[in-house]
Amino acid sequence: MGRSVFFSFAIIINLVLIAALAGCGSSSSKPVDFPVPASIILSPSNAVSIDVGTIQSFGATAQNNNKKTITTPISFQSSNTAVLTIAANGLACAGTWDSLSAPQVCTPGQVGVAQVTATAKGVSSPPTTVYVHQHIDNIVVNPVTPPSTTCFSKDTVVDYEARAFSRSTDITSSVGTFTWQVLNSSVVALNPTPSGLPTGQGQFTAHTPGTTSVFASASGVTSVPFTFITCAVQSITLAVTGSASNKLTVAKGARETITATIVDSLGATITGVPLTWCSSEPASVTVGTNCTTNTTGSVSATASQAGGSTVAASCTPPTCNIGFTPTQPIYPEGVVSFVVIGASVSTTVWVTSTGCGTTDGCVSKIVPVTTPANTIGNTISLPATPNSLLFSRDGSQLFVGTDRGLLGTKGLTIVNLSSNSVSEFTSATGKVLAVSPDEKKLILSHTDPTELPNQVFIFDTTNSTVALPIAGATAADFSPDGLKAYIVAGSTLYVYSPLDALKTISLSAPAKDVSFLANGAFAYLAGGSSSAVTVRRTCDNALAQTVGTPATPFFIKTIPDATQVLAVDPPSIDVINVSTTPTGCTPSVSNTVNSVNLGQGGFVPTQLIVSADGARAYVLASNLASILVFNIANQTSSAVALAANATPIQESLSIDGTLLYVTASDGLVHVIDTVASDDIQQISFPQNFCGGGVTFTCKPDLIAVKP
């Protein structure tokens, strides 16, 4: 009996062992063989700064040799658990967790430093340092060495230090690394890896002149921003390589290098500043794409066709003197003026008529005339009656203004010269007063009393339009760099800039015209004070000088070399001799006046133009059957009579200055040879300038010569 029991017990034991062995061999309990990673990436990888008792989340990724993410168990470790404990899920407590597997409560620990690593299969990540500190109330930033000036010249290296405080106690040493942020890195650059700097310090290099804000932050707290100023440009001097003079007479095809010397407000000569280079007549002298910036400090100017131009370089916001409020454009002490000699080239004269007026069904036409043969081309229909013709400075586009918007269905017309195609933009109506040097903006004044409100439109050729509440504007001009436009409306001067709010300046007397000096530093107003020309600084728009004249001039134009200004003041033309010292935002100017009687009595002027080479000025008068010619260098005058005793209406001069085209009361376009001082041809237009079945003839009265 006992043997039987023992045998039965042995069988049972064997069955249990067999079952156990069978279980050990099943696939469900086989351990997983995870791959060994080549590297572990811990995030965040940079140093971390946190308050005592707060939580920081860490994550980790395993990668193979091909930097592909792989799956493998990862664990986290803290080098100083008295300061920081980290749970299995990567949550770190600046103190002690209640559980590392299911953390819920973080009990604050002590101030200190710990390093966190992530490990898998014996491979560890680079450590992340964690600084644990008391709560930061505020951060204060100051230069390490107190500066003796309020700004730093370009390329100056400056160290700043941040100090963290908790309840007025300096805790900087426990905070660790601060994060520095620059609002505009063009003004000052943060050196990313400076060597040898103590904790809490940052190193900066002054860059482009301007002002910006800099911040320091740690543990979610940001300092009050401090202002960093890279010293503003104070003066710009231009020189032509290999020439002792900035007044050049060159042959067509010549190329000259113009270099700018730049001095900042501390008197330091600086380089690498983004200057805006503009040619007043890019059809004659090019400087690349007109009014673009470069930091080389020089430009190559190419004489592309006979005529003339002024080249200037300016420190123009927002790319230079960045962030100053109000803006601080700085203009050169002098310009480089070109007279380009060479054979004249064929161009086109565009002629149209205002004759349609408000006649229903009347269609206005525009026609090209090819020079020098003066052959008439095919007419093009315009969508509205024109009131003005003005070319872009490079001659690529013709801008045609119109008085009537017809409830928003009519507007500015742009004729593309390469295709002779016509585009209409109903967002802007009115007379075209000015075109910006970069060809991108137009100023139009809408004064039609039948369509209110009267206002000024700033039209961008990208087809955006800004309407300004300006009524009765009669004249406008852009500064040579295109930053500002002065708009004259009776006894009010308006200053427009895309960077500043519209400025309104009350004048003591009405002004009739405005023209910027060729270097850009000053604007000259015909009027603004009784019997005077008023001069304003472009940078701050302040009155610089009042120049007394025999009467308030009708028109005013500056000549290309920036040394003189002409004002039409019947019976005379006033020659204003200009001497400037354009340094900083408040340059000085001295003007003297010499009035030259034109010998025509009390004429009524309607137009003044100055040749591109600055040699002559031409004046039209509504009560004279001639063109008044003023030789600027000799200060002598003459007159060219129009054939058939016709009265001039509008004139336009070829870029080389040899041919003057004039529409006149006889319905013809008169061709004036300016060299021979003779009306050599009268062009008739058998085509009717009006279409649409109207029965009367429109005579040509608006004219523009393509540069």
XYZ file of C-alpha atoms in Angstrom:
707
model
C 0.000 0.000 0.000
C 2.798 2.376 0.861
C 4.608 1.594 -2.369
C 1.453 2.341 -4.354
C 1.159 5.766 -2.752
C 4.804 6.583 -3.514
C 4.355 5.558 -7.158
C 1.283 7.743 -7.520
C 3.125 10.739 -5.982
C 6.054 10.241 -8.414
C 3.693 10.266 -11.386
C 2.163 13.509 -10.197
C 5.614 15.144 -9.782
C 6.620 14.073 -13.274
C 3.434 15.460 -14.762
C 4.032 18.788 -13.033
C 7.627 18.937 -14.338
C 6.498 18.050 -17.876
C 3.876 20.752 -17.745
C 6.412 23.256 -16.438
C 8.886 22.409 -19.178
C 6.178 22.710 -21.806
C 5.261 26.157 -20.445
C 8.860 27.338 -20.583
C 9.027 26.455 -24.248
C 5.899 28.481 -25.287
C 6.397 31.594 -27.582
C 4.205 33.864 -25.393
C 6.711 33.985 -22.563
C 9.915 34.265 -24.659
C 11.859 37.476 -23.707
C 12.004 40.232 -26.420
C 15.475 40.855 -27.840
C 15.524 44.677 -28.295
C 18.281 46.123 -30.531
C 21.240 47.974 -29.092
C 21.008 51.676 -30.133
C 23.903 53.592 -31.648
C 22.872 56.754 -29.821
C 20.273 58.214 -27.491
C 18.878 61.690 -28.098
C 17.668 63.416 -24.942
C 15.251 66.332 -25.107
C 15.654 69.042 -23.995
C 19.350 68.787 -24.737
C 20.316 72.288 -23.656
C 20.676 73.306 -20.034
C 17.403 73.762 -18.153
C 16.609 76.207 -15.351
C 13.599 75.490 -13.087
C 12.149 76.567 -9.749
C 12.343 74.398 -6.644
C 9.270 72.149 -6.536
C 8.431 72.441 -10.239
C 8.320 69.753 -12.894
C 10.284 69.418 -16.135
C 9.403 66.883 -18.822
C 12.143 64.919 -20.582
C 11.876 62.712 -23.633
C 14.342 60.418 -25.370
C 14.717 58.749 -28.749
C 16.917 55.798 -29.655
C 18.614 55.754 -33.059
C 20.580 53.200 -35.059
C 23.724 53.844 -37.075
C 21.633 55.308 -39.908
C 20.044 57.768 -37.471
C 16.710 55.984 -37.846
C 14.486 55.811 -34.786
C 14.305 52.368 -33.217
C 12.222 50.918 -30.395
C 13.996 49.931 -27.218
C 13.253 50.487 -23.499
C 14.804 53.723 -22.203
C 15.361 54.695 -18.609
C 16.180 58.091 -17.081
C 18.689 58.898 -14.359
C 19.479 61.955 -12.217
C 23.017 62.523 -10.979
C 21.787 64.334 -7.833
C 18.555 62.963 -6.436
C 18.710 65.359 -3.512
C 18.074 68.138 -6.023
C 16.187 66.361 -8.821
C 14.418 63.017 -9.146
C 13.169 61.700 -12.435
C 10.403 59.174 -12.888
C 10.282 56.302 -15.352
C 8.091 58.356 -17.704
C 10.660 61.183 -17.985
C 8.994 63.654 -15.625
C 11.622 65.330 -13.449
C 10.775 66.832 -10.049
C 12.892 69.623 -8.574
C 12.726 67.751 -5.295
C 11.344 64.258 -4.598
C 8.588 62.251 -6.298
C 6.118 60.276 -4.256
C 6.497 57.432 -6.805
C 8.924 56.856 -9.657
C 6.546 54.523 -11.523
C 3.351 56.592 -11.121
C 4.441 60.076 -10.022
C 1.768 62.367 -8.615
C 3.225 64.656 -5.948
C 6.499 66.599 -6.277
C 7.878 67.637 -2.891
C 10.288 70.622 -3.158
C 13.911 69.796 -2.493
C 17.011 71.903 -2.274
C 18.741 74.347 -4.600
C 21.482 72.787 -6.700
C 22.536 71.238 -9.969
C 21.808 67.802 -11.419
C 22.506 66.080 -14.697
C 19.894 63.987 -16.445
C 20.787 61.162 -18.811
C 18.763 58.626 -20.771
C 20.065 55.040 -21.075
C 19.179 51.984 -23.150
C 21.113 48.732 -23.474
C 24.137 50.315 -21.826
C 24.169 53.306 -24.208
C 23.681 56.755 -22.618
C 22.725 60.119 -24.024
C 24.822 63.240 -23.545
C 23.717 64.728 -20.208
C 21.419 67.737 -19.823
C 22.277 70.004 -16.919
C 19.357 71.106 -14.752
C 19.713 74.141 -12.484
C 17.258 74.172 -9.597
C 16.774 77.517 -7.843
C 14.345 79.631 -5.910
C 11.577 81.352 -7.883
C 12.826 84.279 -10.017
C 10.946 87.525 -9.414
C 12.818 89.629 -11.940
C 15.881 89.758 -14.171
C 18.031 92.849 -14.577
C 20.400 93.348 -17.519
C 23.357 95.751 -17.637
C 26.548 96.083 -19.664
C 29.512 94.420 -17.977
C 31.562 97.577 -18.478
C 29.480 100.774 -18.231
C 29.779 102.501 -21.629
C 30.875 106.100 -22.010
C 28.422 106.637 -24.887
C 24.795 105.788 -25.581
C 25.620 103.854 -28.740
C 28.264 101.493 -30.109
C 29.999 101.842 -33.466
C 29.475 99.053 -35.966
C 31.509 95.871 -35.239
C 32.058 96.810 -31.574
C 31.802 93.764 -29.290
C 29.903 94.341 -26.048
C 29.310 92.002 -23.085
C 26.094 92.192 -21.066
C 25.263 90.407 -17.856
C 21.902 89.262 -16.547
C 21.194 88.992 -12.816
C 18.247 87.081 -11.397
C 16.560 88.045 -8.120
C 14.216 86.241 -5.768
C 12.637 88.487 -3.129
C 15.466 90.975 -3.660
C 18.107 88.273 -3.190
C 20.558 87.737 -6.017
C 20.259 84.092 -7.068
C 22.135 84.368 -10.360
C 24.730 81.752 -9.423
C 22.042 79.076 -9.033
C 20.100 79.934 -12.196
C 22.668 78.711 -14.682
C 22.381 79.639 -18.343
C 20.250 82.586 -19.459
C 18.579 82.713 -22.864
C 19.270 85.897 -24.843
C 16.956 87.211 -27.537
C 17.456 90.093 -29.996
C 14.351 91.630 -31.553
C 16.165 92.754 -34.723
C 19.369 90.855 -35.377
C 20.286 93.216 -38.229
C 21.096 95.905 -35.639
C 23.041 93.737 -33.207
C 24.138 90.128 -33.505
C 24.255 87.715 -30.563
C 27.513 85.765 -30.609
C 26.284 82.169 -30.261
C 29.382 80.561 -28.722
C 31.518 83.126 -26.908
C 34.355 81.572 -24.924
C 35.309 82.405 -21.383
C 32.140 84.279 -20.406
C 30.901 83.820 -16.832
C 27.438 82.470 -16.138
C 24.718 84.966 -16.969
C 26.678 86.923 -19.545
C 25.989 87.341 -23.264
C 28.192 88.777 -25.981
C 26.928 91.022 -28.772
C 28.386 92.653 -31.891
C 27.007 95.955 -33.142
C 25.972 95.585 -36.753
C 23.753 97.795 -38.936
C 23.148 101.321 -37.582
C 19.861 101.387 -35.736
C 18.118 100.538 -32.499
C 16.496 97.388 -31.183
C 15.442 95.634 -27.967
C 17.367 92.817 -26.283
C 15.995 90.440 -23.618
C 17.391 87.881 -21.188
C 15.205 85.099 -19.823
C 15.457 82.141 -17.488
C 12.935 79.733 -16.048
C 10.072 81.395 -17.923
C 10.883 84.894 -16.638
C 12.000 87.619 -19.097
C 13.860 90.775 -18.252
C 12.651 94.254 -18.984
C 13.969 94.871 -22.519
C 16.977 97.093 -22.826
C 17.695 99.200 -25.895
C 20.798 98.476 -27.923
C 21.873 101.241 -30.299
C 24.359 100.746 -33.092
C 25.487 104.302 -33.753
C 23.521 106.030 -36.479
C 25.065 107.039 -39.767
C 26.039 110.699 -39.483
C 27.507 111.531 -42.889
C 28.064 110.042 -46.340
C 30.691 111.317 -48.751
C 30.803 110.143 -52.365
C 33.871 109.984 -54.592
C 34.524 108.714 -58.105
C 37.483 106.391 -58.497
C 40.247 108.104 -60.445
C 38.499 111.479 -60.570
C 39.143 114.634 -58.569
C 35.622 115.898 -59.305
C 32.116 114.541 -58.830
C 30.914 116.403 -61.935
C 31.625 114.131 -64.868
C 31.218 114.438 -68.616
C 31.470 110.944 -70.059
C 30.863 109.182 -73.339
C 27.975 106.836 -73.794
C 29.025 103.373 -72.612
C 31.434 104.659 -69.970
C 31.459 103.014 -66.555
C 32.520 104.730 -63.343
C 32.934 103.377 -59.816
C 31.444 105.504 -57.056
C 32.525 104.842 -53.477
C 30.876 106.035 -50.285
C 32.736 106.930 -47.098
C 30.426 106.541 -44.103
C 30.948 108.129 -40.698
C 28.775 107.384 -37.668
C 27.640 109.634 -34.823
C 30.810 108.853 -32.817
C 33.004 109.946 -35.704
C 34.064 106.408 -36.618
C 34.408 105.465 -40.281
C 32.370 102.317 -40.824
C 31.883 99.857 -43.678
C 29.366 97.210 -44.656
C 26.398 99.548 -44.208
C 23.379 98.981 -46.500
C 23.107 102.146 -48.591
C 20.365 102.880 -51.109
C 21.799 103.865 -54.506
C 19.576 105.852 -56.868
C 20.004 107.414 -60.280
C 17.699 110.347 -61.010
C 17.583 109.370 -64.706
C 18.112 105.604 -64.912
C 17.394 105.728 -68.650
C 20.670 107.645 -69.047
C 22.844 106.384 -66.162
C 22.190 103.063 -64.463
C 23.314 101.804 -61.053
C 21.806 98.361 -61.361
C 18.195 98.069 -60.276
C 17.387 101.610 -59.275
C 17.110 102.453 -55.584
C 18.186 99.065 -54.275
C 20.591 98.579 -51.371
C 24.006 97.009 -51.078
C 26.594 96.799 -48.327
C 29.715 96.978 -50.493
C 30.038 100.744 -50.114
C 30.377 101.273 -53.847
C 28.426 101.018 -57.076
C 29.234 100.856 -60.766
C 27.461 103.593 -62.728
C 27.038 102.998 -66.463
C 26.276 105.730 -69.005
C 23.705 103.992 -71.194
C 22.497 106.856 -73.389
C 23.126 110.526 -74.058
C 21.651 112.843 -71.466
C 22.536 113.142 -67.827
C 21.743 111.979 -64.317
C 22.512 112.378 -60.644
C 23.685 109.422 -58.570
C 23.304 109.512 -54.799
C 23.687 107.031 -51.952
C 21.621 107.386 -48.809
C 21.139 105.681 -45.471
C 17.457 104.987 -45.914
C 15.240 103.257 -43.331
C 14.122 100.579 -42.826
C 17.367 98.980 -44.063
C 19.690 101.606 -42.540
C 19.324 103.616 -39.309
C 16.862 100.933 -38.373
C 14.108 101.446 -35.834
C 14.619 105.095 -34.932
C 11.370 106.961 -34.311
C 10.792 109.152 -36.184
C 12.813 107.842 -39.077
C 16.318 109.229 -39.600
C 17.338 109.119 -43.276
C 20.829 110.468 -43.952
C 21.789 111.900 -47.327
C 25.225 112.442 -48.909
C 27.149 115.678 -48.616
C 27.280 115.847 -52.407
C 26.112 113.913 -55.426
C 27.828 112.553 -58.500
C 26.389 114.299 -61.556
C 26.836 112.960 -65.079
C 26.594 114.604 -68.453
C 26.528 111.819 -71.031
C 27.527 112.680 -74.579
C 26.979 110.548 -77.636
C 24.653 109.962 -80.543
C 20.951 110.418 -79.885
C 18.804 107.321 -79.953
C 15.351 106.835 -81.377
C 12.568 107.129 -78.851
C 8.804 107.613 -78.700
C 6.664 110.635 -78.012
C 3.202 109.890 -76.686
C 0.362 112.304 -77.381
C -3.242 112.366 -76.212
C -6.097 114.791 -75.607
C -8.332 115.942 -72.783
C -10.973 116.828 -75.383
C -13.484 114.135 -74.515
C -14.117 115.804 -71.182
C -17.389 114.528 -69.760
C -19.020 113.781 -73.111
C -20.934 110.513 -72.946
C -19.770 107.930 -75.450
C -16.562 109.799 -76.269
C -13.506 107.546 -76.384
C -10.071 109.095 -75.808
C -7.120 107.937 -77.884
C -3.345 107.996 -77.368
C -0.831 107.799 -80.186
C 2.951 107.178 -80.361
C 5.266 109.302 -82.493
C 8.639 107.724 -83.338
C 11.656 110.043 -83.329
C 13.680 111.419 -85.001
C 11.623 110.815 -88.156
C 8.504 111.833 -86.180
C 6.289 109.229 -87.789
C 2.882 108.645 -86.255
C 1.944 105.160 -85.089
C -1.358 103.451 -84.444
C -3.749 104.977 -81.948
C -4.700 103.125 -78.769
C -8.058 103.611 -77.061
C -7.978 104.746 -73.434
C -10.645 103.655 -70.961
C -11.141 107.197 -69.594
C -10.473 110.825 -70.471
C -6.867 111.599 -69.465
C -5.770 114.576 -67.396
C -2.034 113.828 -67.132
C 0.786 111.831 -68.733
C 3.896 110.893 -66.775
C 6.587 108.334 -67.550
C 8.315 106.027 -65.138
C 11.910 107.192 -64.809
C 13.262 104.188 -66.671
C 10.791 104.736 -69.511
C 9.156 101.330 -69.244
C 5.653 102.524 -68.310
C 3.437 105.505 -69.078
C 1.004 106.586 -66.363
C -2.248 108.229 -67.457
C -4.417 109.915 -64.832
C -8.118 110.672 -65.104
C -10.419 113.114 -63.301
C -13.571 111.048 -63.287
C -13.878 107.777 -61.429
C -17.465 107.234 -62.597
C -18.502 105.600 -59.335
C -15.407 103.443 -59.155
C -15.545 102.127 -62.725
C -12.680 104.263 -64.077
C -9.200 105.027 -62.820
C -5.475 105.194 -63.469
C -4.333 103.783 -66.817
C -0.878 102.262 -67.273
C 0.502 101.803 -70.786
C 3.140 99.076 -71.015
C 5.663 100.330 -73.569
C 7.028 96.933 -74.523
C 3.622 95.660 -75.619
C 1.665 98.910 -76.053
C -0.950 97.285 -73.843
C -3.275 99.221 -71.560
C -4.248 98.318 -67.971
C -6.765 100.189 -65.850
C -6.773 100.467 -62.056
C -10.028 101.781 -60.660
C -8.677 102.086 -57.108
C -6.952 105.412 -57.919
C -8.236 108.456 -59.779
C -6.923 111.954 -60.241
C -3.965 113.733 -61.786
C -0.594 111.964 -61.606
C 1.642 114.366 -59.670
C 4.789 112.308 -59.057
C 6.452 108.928 -59.649
C 8.864 107.434 -57.114
C 12.504 106.842 -58.143
C 12.079 103.067 -57.951
C 8.997 103.295 -60.244
C 6.825 101.530 -57.647
C 4.667 104.354 -56.284
C 2.571 107.133 -57.788
C 0.891 110.118 -56.200
C -2.476 111.080 -57.681
C -4.619 114.037 -56.630
C -8.361 113.691 -57.143
C -9.918 117.164 -57.248
C -13.085 116.618 -59.315
C -15.829 118.604 -57.484
C -18.510 116.284 -58.855
C -16.999 113.265 -57.121
C -16.422 113.651 -53.410
C -14.484 113.212 -51.261
C -11.473 114.808 -52.932
C -8.349 113.028 -51.761
C -4.850 111.886 -52.645
C -4.061 108.322 -53.655
C -0.710 106.617 -53.154
C -0.801 103.909 -55.792
C 1.640 101.023 -55.678
C 2.340 99.324 -58.986
C 1.769 96.004 -57.232
C -1.855 97.224 -57.279
C -2.293 98.351 -53.691
C -3.694 101.821 -53.024
C -3.667 104.074 -49.948
C -6.200 106.910 -49.829
C -5.108 109.994 -47.892
C -7.561 112.638 -46.616
C -5.929 115.464 -48.571
C -8.102 117.825 -50.598
C -6.816 120.257 -53.204
C -3.288 118.865 -53.657
C -1.615 120.586 -56.614
C 2.024 119.443 -56.490
C 4.139 116.637 -55.059
C 7.652 115.251 -55.197
C 9.446 112.165 -53.884
C 12.778 112.377 -52.091
C 15.583 110.943 -54.291
C 15.575 107.681 -52.309
C 11.779 107.408 -52.405
C 11.428 107.333 -48.606
C 9.263 110.446 -48.340
C 6.907 112.449 -50.478
C 6.003 116.085 -49.926
C 2.484 116.951 -51.044
C 1.409 120.595 -51.374
C -2.220 121.603 -50.869
C -2.586 125.368 -50.451
C -1.309 126.447 -47.043
C -0.712 122.877 -45.896
C 2.245 120.628 -46.512
C 1.690 116.896 -46.093
C 4.585 114.493 -45.565
C 3.925 110.909 -46.607
C 6.154 107.955 -45.819
C 5.256 104.268 -45.557
C 7.276 104.167 -42.301
C 5.757 107.176 -40.515
C 2.261 108.463 -39.890
C 1.033 111.121 -42.335
C 2.380 114.441 -41.099
C 0.465 117.704 -41.567
C 2.431 120.977 -41.493
C 0.635 124.318 -41.544
C 2.335 126.928 -43.723
C 2.156 130.672 -43.163
C 1.235 131.191 -46.840
C 0.123 128.963 -49.736
C 2.731 126.935 -51.603
C 2.479 126.200 -55.313
C 5.228 123.677 -56.023
C 7.863 121.490 -54.343
C 11.162 119.951 -55.419
C 13.744 117.923 -53.477
C 17.396 118.837 -53.723
C 19.269 116.251 -55.780
C 21.176 114.919 -52.745
C 17.891 114.499 -50.850
C 18.768 116.464 -47.728
C 16.340 119.352 -48.320
C 13.040 120.106 -50.023
C 12.309 123.494 -51.606
C 8.773 124.893 -51.632
C 7.611 127.623 -53.990
C 5.836 129.539 -51.248
C 5.034 128.476 -47.731
C 5.809 132.018 -46.668
C 4.844 135.311 -48.299
C 7.047 136.183 -51.319
C 9.541 133.455 -50.532
C 10.904 129.997 -51.091
C 10.861 127.895 -47.933
C 13.420 125.163 -47.343
C 12.760 122.123 -45.159
C 15.048 119.390 -43.883
C 14.029 116.026 -45.260
C 15.060 114.055 -42.176
C 12.878 115.815 -39.594
C 10.740 118.017 -41.918
C 11.725 121.126 -39.941
C 11.983 124.562 -41.532
C 15.655 125.169 -42.405
C 15.500 128.564 -44.090
C 13.147 131.094 -45.669
C 14.600 132.549 -48.860
C 13.096 135.865 -49.881
C 12.128 136.266 -53.562
C 10.521 139.196 -55.429
C 7.210 137.314 -55.380
C 5.970 133.819 -54.615
C 7.236 131.589 -57.454
C 4.840 129.552 -59.573
C 7.214 126.612 -60.166
C 10.452 125.342 -58.645
C 13.019 122.764 -59.778
C 16.406 121.707 -58.419
C 19.197 121.137 -60.933
C 21.031 117.796 -61.091
C 24.295 118.697 -59.327
C 22.474 119.882 -56.150
C 24.153 123.307 -56.215
C 21.247 125.387 -57.520
C 17.472 125.640 -57.512
C 15.403 127.467 -60.138
C 12.123 129.217 -59.338
C 9.857 130.850 -61.936
C 8.916 134.273 -60.623
C 7.611 136.478 -63.499
C 9.109 138.471 -65.038
C 12.187 136.652 -63.727
C 13.619 133.293 -62.935
C 15.186 133.114 -59.478
C 18.503 131.259 -59.260
C 18.982 130.006 -55.706
C 22.599 129.106 -54.997
C 22.805 126.286 -52.481
C 25.517 125.498 -49.964
C 24.828 122.577 -47.628
C 26.460 120.534 -44.917
C 24.172 117.514 -44.749
C 25.504 115.894 -41.577
C 23.138 113.955 -39.364
C 19.394 114.501 -39.175
C 19.723 118.289 -38.803
C 21.945 119.385 -41.688
C 22.631 123.047 -42.342
C 21.976 124.972 -45.544
C 22.763 128.432 -46.847
C 20.920 129.905 -49.846
C 21.448 133.100 -51.802
C 19.226 134.384 -54.622
C 19.974 135.974 -57.948
C 16.916 136.960 -60.029
C 17.341 137.049 -63.815
C 14.758 138.963 -65.859
C 13.676 136.817 -68.822
C 12.735 139.896 -70.849
C 9.170 138.852 -71.578
C 7.279 141.057 -69.151
C 4.583 139.708 -66.886
C 4.090 136.279 -68.439
C 1.785 133.633 -66.943
C 3.876 130.456 -66.515
C 2.283 127.050 -67.003
C 5.290 124.705 -66.914
C 8.997 124.515 -66.004
C 11.343 121.703 -66.978
C 15.108 121.312 -66.569
C 17.223 119.256 -68.968
C 18.733 116.028 -67.634
C 22.254 117.415 -68.054
C 21.383 120.533 -66.031
C 22.312 122.894 -68.876
C 19.002 124.570 -69.665
C 15.548 125.267 -68.311
C 12.438 125.707 -70.441
C 9.398 127.739 -69.401
C 5.944 127.758 -70.996
C 3.542 130.655 -70.597
C -0.117 130.799 -71.514
C 0.180 134.332 -72.892
C 3.302 133.885 -75.029
C 3.648 132.294 -78.465
C 7.149 131.118 -77.652
C 9.241 128.902 -75.411
C 11.410 130.692 -72.857
C 14.912 129.238 -72.621
C 17.254 129.833 -69.692
C 20.941 128.955 -69.925
C 21.727 127.910 -66.354
C 25.516 128.201 -66.465
C 25.584 131.610 -68.155
C 22.328 132.812 -66.568
C 21.156 134.190 -69.905
C 17.725 133.865 -71.498
C 16.252 133.578 -74.967
C 12.988 132.616 -76.618
C 12.014 130.233 -79.403
C 8.923 131.364 -81.295
C 6.357 128.764 -82.285
C 5.338 128.591 -85.920
C 2.050 130.256 -86.862
C 2.115 132.254 -83.631
C 0.699 129.250 -81.723
C 0.454 129.306 -77.946
C 2.144 126.379 -76.147
C 0.082 124.054 -73.949
C 2.497 121.389 -72.678
C 6.108 120.425 -73.338
C 8.318 117.369 -72.935
C 12.070 117.117 -73.513
C 14.077 114.192 -74.873
C 16.534 112.642 -72.427
C 19.508 113.908 -74.492
C 18.071 117.437 -74.412
C 18.198 118.005 -78.179
C 14.478 117.939 -79.007
C 11.604 119.629 -77.223
C 8.077 118.526 -78.152
C 5.273 121.014 -77.550
C 1.510 120.703 -77.949
C -0.019 124.017 -78.970
C -3.250 125.889 -79.545
C -3.169 125.151 -83.295
C -3.722 121.430 -82.703
C -0.209 120.549 -83.835
C 2.805 119.156 -82.021
C 5.772 121.459 -82.529
C 9.275 119.999 -82.632
C 11.883 122.403 -81.225
C 15.527 121.829 -82.071
C 17.134 123.062 -78.853
C 20.594 123.273 -80.415
C 19.428 125.442 -83.319
C 16.727 127.137 -81.181
C 14.181 126.661 -83.942
C 10.690 125.232 -84.443
C 11.778 122.753 -87.117
C 8.603 120.706 -87.610
C 4.897 120.735 -86.859
C 3.239 117.344 -86.644
C -0.424 117.109 -87.587
C -2.694 114.284 -86.552
C -5.208 113.277 -89.210
C -6.505 110.647 -86.822
C -9.292 111.840 -84.619
C -8.203 111.695 -80.989
C -11.790 110.978 -80.054
C -13.804 107.914 -80.949
C -17.186 106.410 -80.213
C -19.157 108.257 -82.884
C -18.727 111.803 -81.565
C -18.809 114.538 -84.161
C -16.196 116.985 -82.871
C -12.404 116.774 -83.104
C -10.149 116.455 -80.049
C -6.864 118.326 -80.366
C -3.637 116.937 -78.840
C -2.730 118.726 -75.611
C -0.982 116.186 -73.362
C 2.488 114.982 -74.315
C 5.325 112.906 -72.817
C 8.660 111.832 -74.312
C 9.874 108.372 -73.342
C 13.244 108.626 -71.513
